[in-house]
Short mmCIF file of C-alpha atoms in Angstrom, two decimals:
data_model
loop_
_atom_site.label_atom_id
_atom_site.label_comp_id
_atom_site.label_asym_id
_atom_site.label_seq_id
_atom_site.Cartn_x
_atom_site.Cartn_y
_atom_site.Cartn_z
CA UNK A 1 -63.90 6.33 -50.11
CA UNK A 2 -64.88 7.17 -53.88
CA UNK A 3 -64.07 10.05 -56.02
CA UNK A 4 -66.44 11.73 -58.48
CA UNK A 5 -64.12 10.66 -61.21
CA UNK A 6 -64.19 6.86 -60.29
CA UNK A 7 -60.00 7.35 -59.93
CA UNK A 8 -57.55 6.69 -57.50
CA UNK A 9 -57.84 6.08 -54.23
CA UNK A 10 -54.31 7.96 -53.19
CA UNK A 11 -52.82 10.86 -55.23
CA UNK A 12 -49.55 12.32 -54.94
CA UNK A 13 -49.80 16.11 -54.08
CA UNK A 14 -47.07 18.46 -55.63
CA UNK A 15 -47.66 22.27 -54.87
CA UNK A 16 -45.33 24.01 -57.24
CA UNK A 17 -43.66 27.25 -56.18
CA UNK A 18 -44.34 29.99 -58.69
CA UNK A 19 -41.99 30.62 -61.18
CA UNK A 20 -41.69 33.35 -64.33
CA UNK A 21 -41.33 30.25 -66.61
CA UNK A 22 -44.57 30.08 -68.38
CA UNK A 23 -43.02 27.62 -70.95
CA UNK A 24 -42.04 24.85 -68.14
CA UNK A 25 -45.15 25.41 -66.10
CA UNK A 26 -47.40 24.35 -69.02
CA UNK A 27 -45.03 21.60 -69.82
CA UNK A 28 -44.39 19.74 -66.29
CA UNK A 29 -48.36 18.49 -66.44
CA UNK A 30 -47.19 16.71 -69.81
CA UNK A 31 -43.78 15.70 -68.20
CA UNK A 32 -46.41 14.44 -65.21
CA UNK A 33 -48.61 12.78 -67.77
CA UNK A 34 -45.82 11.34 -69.39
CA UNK A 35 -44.21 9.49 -66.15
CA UNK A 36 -47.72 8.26 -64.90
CA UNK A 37 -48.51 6.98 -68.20
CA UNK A 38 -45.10 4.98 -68.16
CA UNK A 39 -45.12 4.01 -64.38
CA UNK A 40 -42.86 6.04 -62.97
CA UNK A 41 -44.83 8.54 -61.19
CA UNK A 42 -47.77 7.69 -59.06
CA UNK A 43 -51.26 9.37 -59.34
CA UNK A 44 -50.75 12.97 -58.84
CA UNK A 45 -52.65 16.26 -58.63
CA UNK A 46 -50.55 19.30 -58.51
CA UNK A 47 -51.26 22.90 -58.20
CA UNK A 48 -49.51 25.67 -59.22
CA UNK A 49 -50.41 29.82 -59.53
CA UNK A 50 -49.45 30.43 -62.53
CA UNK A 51 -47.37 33.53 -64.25
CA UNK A 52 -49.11 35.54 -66.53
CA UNK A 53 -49.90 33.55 -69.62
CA UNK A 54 -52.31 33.46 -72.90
CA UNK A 55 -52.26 29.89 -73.81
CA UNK A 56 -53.67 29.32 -77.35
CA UNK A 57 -55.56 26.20 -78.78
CA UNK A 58 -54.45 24.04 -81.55
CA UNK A 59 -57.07 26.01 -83.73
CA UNK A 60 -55.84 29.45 -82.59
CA UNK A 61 -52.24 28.71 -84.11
CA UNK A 62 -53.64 28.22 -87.55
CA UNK A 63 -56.05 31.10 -87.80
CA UNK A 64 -54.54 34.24 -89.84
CA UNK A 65 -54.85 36.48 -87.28
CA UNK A 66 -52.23 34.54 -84.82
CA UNK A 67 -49.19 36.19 -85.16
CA UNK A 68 -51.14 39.27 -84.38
CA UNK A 69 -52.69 37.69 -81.29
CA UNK A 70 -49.43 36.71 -80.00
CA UNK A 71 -47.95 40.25 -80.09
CA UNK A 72 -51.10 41.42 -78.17
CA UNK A 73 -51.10 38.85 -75.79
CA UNK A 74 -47.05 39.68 -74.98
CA UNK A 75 -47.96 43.78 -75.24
CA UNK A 76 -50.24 43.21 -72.20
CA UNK A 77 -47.39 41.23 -70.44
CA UNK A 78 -48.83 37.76 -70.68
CA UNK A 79 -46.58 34.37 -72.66
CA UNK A 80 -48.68 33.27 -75.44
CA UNK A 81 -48.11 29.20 -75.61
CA UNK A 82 -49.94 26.92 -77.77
CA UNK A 83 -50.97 24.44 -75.31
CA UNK A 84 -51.66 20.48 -76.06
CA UNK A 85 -55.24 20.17 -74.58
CA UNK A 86 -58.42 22.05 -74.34
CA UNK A 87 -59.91 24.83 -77.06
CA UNK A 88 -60.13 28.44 -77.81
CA UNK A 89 -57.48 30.88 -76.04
CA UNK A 90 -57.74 31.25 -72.32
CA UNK A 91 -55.53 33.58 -70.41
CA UNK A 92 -54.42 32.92 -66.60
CA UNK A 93 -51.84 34.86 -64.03
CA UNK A 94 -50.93 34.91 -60.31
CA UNK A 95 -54.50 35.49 -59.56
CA UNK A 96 -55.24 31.73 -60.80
CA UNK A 97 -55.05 27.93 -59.30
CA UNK A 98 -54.17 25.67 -61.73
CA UNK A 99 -55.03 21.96 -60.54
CA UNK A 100 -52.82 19.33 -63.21
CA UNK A 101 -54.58 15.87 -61.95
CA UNK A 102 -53.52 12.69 -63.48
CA UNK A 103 -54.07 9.37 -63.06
CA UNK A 104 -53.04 5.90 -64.89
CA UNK A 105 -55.73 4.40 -66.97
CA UNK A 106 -55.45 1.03 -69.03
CA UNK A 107 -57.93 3.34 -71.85
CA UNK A 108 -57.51 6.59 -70.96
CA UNK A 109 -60.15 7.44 -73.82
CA UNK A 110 -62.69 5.38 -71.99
CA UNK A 111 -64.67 8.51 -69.29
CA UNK A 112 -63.63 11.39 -71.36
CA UNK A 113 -67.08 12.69 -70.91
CA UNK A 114 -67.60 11.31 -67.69
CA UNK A 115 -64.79 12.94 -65.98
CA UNK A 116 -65.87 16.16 -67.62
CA UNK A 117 -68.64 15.94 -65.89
CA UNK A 118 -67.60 14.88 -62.52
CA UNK A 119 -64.62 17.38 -62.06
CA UNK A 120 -67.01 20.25 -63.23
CA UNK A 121 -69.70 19.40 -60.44
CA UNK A 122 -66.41 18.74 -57.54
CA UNK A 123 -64.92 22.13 -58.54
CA UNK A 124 -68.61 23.68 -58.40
CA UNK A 125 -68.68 22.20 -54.83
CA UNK A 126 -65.47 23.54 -53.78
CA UNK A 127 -66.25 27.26 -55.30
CA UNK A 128 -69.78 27.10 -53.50
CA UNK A 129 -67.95 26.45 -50.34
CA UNK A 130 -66.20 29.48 -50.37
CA UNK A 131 -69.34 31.78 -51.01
CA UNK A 132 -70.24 31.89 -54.50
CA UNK A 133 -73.62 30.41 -56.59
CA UNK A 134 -71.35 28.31 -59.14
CA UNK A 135 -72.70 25.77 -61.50
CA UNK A 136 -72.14 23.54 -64.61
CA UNK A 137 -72.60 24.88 -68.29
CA UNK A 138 -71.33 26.96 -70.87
CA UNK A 139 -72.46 30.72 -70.25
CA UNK A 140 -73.58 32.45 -73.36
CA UNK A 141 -70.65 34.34 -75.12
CA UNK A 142 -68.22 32.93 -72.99
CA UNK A 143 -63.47 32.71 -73.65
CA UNK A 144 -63.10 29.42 -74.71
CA UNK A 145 -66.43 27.86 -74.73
CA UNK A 146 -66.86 24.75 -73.26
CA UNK A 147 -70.19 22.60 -72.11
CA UNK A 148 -68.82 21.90 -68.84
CA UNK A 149 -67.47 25.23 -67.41
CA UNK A 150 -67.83 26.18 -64.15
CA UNK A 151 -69.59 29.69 -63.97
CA UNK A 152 -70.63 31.94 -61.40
CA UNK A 153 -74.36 33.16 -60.69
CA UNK A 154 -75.68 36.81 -60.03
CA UNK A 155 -79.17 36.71 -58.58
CA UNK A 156 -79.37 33.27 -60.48
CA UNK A 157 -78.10 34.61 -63.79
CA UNK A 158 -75.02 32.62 -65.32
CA UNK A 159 -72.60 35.29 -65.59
CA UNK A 160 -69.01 34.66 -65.09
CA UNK A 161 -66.91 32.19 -66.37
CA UNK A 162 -64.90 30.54 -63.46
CA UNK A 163 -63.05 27.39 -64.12
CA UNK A 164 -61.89 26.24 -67.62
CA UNK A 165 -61.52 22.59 -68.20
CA UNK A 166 -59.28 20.08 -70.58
CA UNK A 167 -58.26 17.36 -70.87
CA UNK A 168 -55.11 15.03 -73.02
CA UNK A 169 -54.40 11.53 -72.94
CA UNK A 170 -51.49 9.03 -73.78
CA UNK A 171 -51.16 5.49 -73.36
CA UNK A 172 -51.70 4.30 -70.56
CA UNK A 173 -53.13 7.80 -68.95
CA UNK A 174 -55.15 10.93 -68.38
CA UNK A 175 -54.71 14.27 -67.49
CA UNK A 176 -57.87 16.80 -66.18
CA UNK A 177 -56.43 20.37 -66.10
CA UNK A 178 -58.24 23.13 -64.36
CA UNK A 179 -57.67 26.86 -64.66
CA UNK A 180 -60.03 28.63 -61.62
CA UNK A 181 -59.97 32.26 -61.81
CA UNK A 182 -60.21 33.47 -58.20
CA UNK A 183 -58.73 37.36 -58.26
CA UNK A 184 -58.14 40.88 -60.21
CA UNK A 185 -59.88 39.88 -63.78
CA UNK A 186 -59.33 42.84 -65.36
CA UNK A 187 -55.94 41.82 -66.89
CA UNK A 188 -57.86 38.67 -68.52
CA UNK A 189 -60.15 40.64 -69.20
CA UNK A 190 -58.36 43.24 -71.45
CA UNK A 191 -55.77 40.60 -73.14
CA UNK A 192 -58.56 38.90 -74.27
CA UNK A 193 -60.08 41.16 -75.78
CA UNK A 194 -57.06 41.83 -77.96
CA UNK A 195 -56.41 38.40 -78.47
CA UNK A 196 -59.73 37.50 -79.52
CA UNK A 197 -59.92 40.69 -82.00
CA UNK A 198 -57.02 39.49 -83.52
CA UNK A 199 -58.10 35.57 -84.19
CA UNK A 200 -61.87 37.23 -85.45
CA UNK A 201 -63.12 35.30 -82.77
CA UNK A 202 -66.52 36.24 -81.27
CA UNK A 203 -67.30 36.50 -77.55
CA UNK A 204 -68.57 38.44 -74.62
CA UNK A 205 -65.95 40.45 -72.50
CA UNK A 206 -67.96 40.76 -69.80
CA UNK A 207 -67.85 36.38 -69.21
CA UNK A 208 -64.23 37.01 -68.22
CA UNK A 209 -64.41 37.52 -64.36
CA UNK A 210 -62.75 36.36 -61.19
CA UNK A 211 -64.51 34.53 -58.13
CA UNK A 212 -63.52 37.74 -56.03
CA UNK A 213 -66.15 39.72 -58.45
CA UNK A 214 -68.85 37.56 -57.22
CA UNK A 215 -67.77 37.14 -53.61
CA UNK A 216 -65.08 40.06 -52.61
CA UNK A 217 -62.59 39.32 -50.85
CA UNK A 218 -62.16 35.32 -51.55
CA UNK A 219 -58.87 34.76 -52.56
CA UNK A 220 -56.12 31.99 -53.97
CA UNK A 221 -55.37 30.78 -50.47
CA UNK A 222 -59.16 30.45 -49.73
CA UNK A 223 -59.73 28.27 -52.72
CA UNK A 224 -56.61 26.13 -52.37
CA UNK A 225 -57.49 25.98 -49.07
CA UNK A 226 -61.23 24.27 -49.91
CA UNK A 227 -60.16 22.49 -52.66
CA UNK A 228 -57.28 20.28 -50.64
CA UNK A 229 -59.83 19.80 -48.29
CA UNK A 230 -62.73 18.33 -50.85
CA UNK A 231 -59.83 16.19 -52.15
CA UNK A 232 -58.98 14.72 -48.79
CA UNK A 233 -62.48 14.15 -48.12
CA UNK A 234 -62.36 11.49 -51.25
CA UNK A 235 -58.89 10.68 -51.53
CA UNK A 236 -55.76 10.26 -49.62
CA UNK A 237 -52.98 12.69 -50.37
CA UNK A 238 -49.28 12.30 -50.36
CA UNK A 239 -47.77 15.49 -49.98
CA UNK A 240 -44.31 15.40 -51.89
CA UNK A 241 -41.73 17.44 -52.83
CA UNK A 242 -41.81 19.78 -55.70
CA UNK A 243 -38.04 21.58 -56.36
CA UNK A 244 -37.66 24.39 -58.26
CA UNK A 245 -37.07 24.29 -62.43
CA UNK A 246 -33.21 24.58 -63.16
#
């Protein structure tokens, strides 16, 4: 076999249980990164629903309006974390998968684009297998705008923003995070739109939606469900513990 991202043959497969520790969820896929990068930890994809959480870019924690952004994001009941990968805010809850895949690499820099690429088009696959029109590229006005999102299709139209893509190296490996937004968008929705007010930022509410608003009645277990199986069908999986945070 041969995956779209020309990686591993085996990966490691950690499900984390969900947790109200927004902090340490966004942190393990570093710790993960971290212990691949220094051979201790095999290649691993984990997944993980997260709790609700508005994680910020690098250039959302030095615009003015940040402190302000923050408070909205915690008045709508969502963490706001300045996370070490990716771009513009992008908010995610219990109605999200989060897939944290990494792999060693000798030059971890080397496929950046590449692996854009590929993991856009496999998560495409695995969305269109559970009913919806999903594709590759940005979608005009979109959270977080990003060349290779995957978006949903109405009647053709690129309309909804899906899956949210980024990636961060170290020496000696990569990580590919993916946020897919499966159910009840309207939360993202509205923290966004405070969040975004606040930075000045410029975008199109209605590019915030869930796969459910495109096929009702998909769900987090569907998705998980099709995306475990597109990974088997290209790699081996080891399914290992994950324990709780302390």
């Amino acid at each position: 076999m041969s995956t779209p991202w020309t990686g591993a043959a085996g990966l490691a497969l950690v499900v984390d249980p969900a947790t109200d520790d927004a902090a340490h969820d966004l942190d393990r896929g570093i710790e993960f990164l971290r212990e691949v990068g220094a051979g201790t930890r095999p290649a691993t994809v984990r997944l993980y629903r997260p709790s609700p959480t508005v994680a910020f870019g690098q250039r959302d924690a030095r615009l003015p309006g940040f402190p302000d952004a923050a408070d909205a994001s915690s008045a709508h009941g969502f963490a706001p974390l300045v996370r070490r990968a990716g771009g513009r805010a992008a908010a995610y809850h219990r109605g999200c998968l989060i897939v944290d895949h990494v792999e060693p690499a000798a030059d971890a820099v080397v496929g950046t684009r590449a692996r854009f690429g590929a993991f856009g088009d496999f998560f495409a696959r695995v969305l269109t297998d559970v009913g919806l029109d999903a594709h590759v590229g940005e979608v005009a006005g979109e959270y977080c705008p990003g060349e290779f999102t995957v978006h949903g299709r109405r009647a053709g139209v690129p309309e909804v923003k899906l899956v949210g893509t980024a990636q961060r190296v170290v020496a000696g490996a990569w990580l590919f995070s993916s946020v897919i937004v499966v159910e009840d968008a309207e939360p993202l929705r509205a923290v966004l739109t405070d969040v975004y007010a606040a930075l000045g930022l410029v975008w199109r509410p209605a590019t915030a939606g869930a796969a459910q608003d495109l096929a009702p009645g998909v769900t987090v277990d569907d998705v998980e469900t099709a995306l475990l199986a597109a990974y088997a069908d290209v790699v081996h999986l080891d399914v290992q513990d994950a324990p709780r945070p302390v």
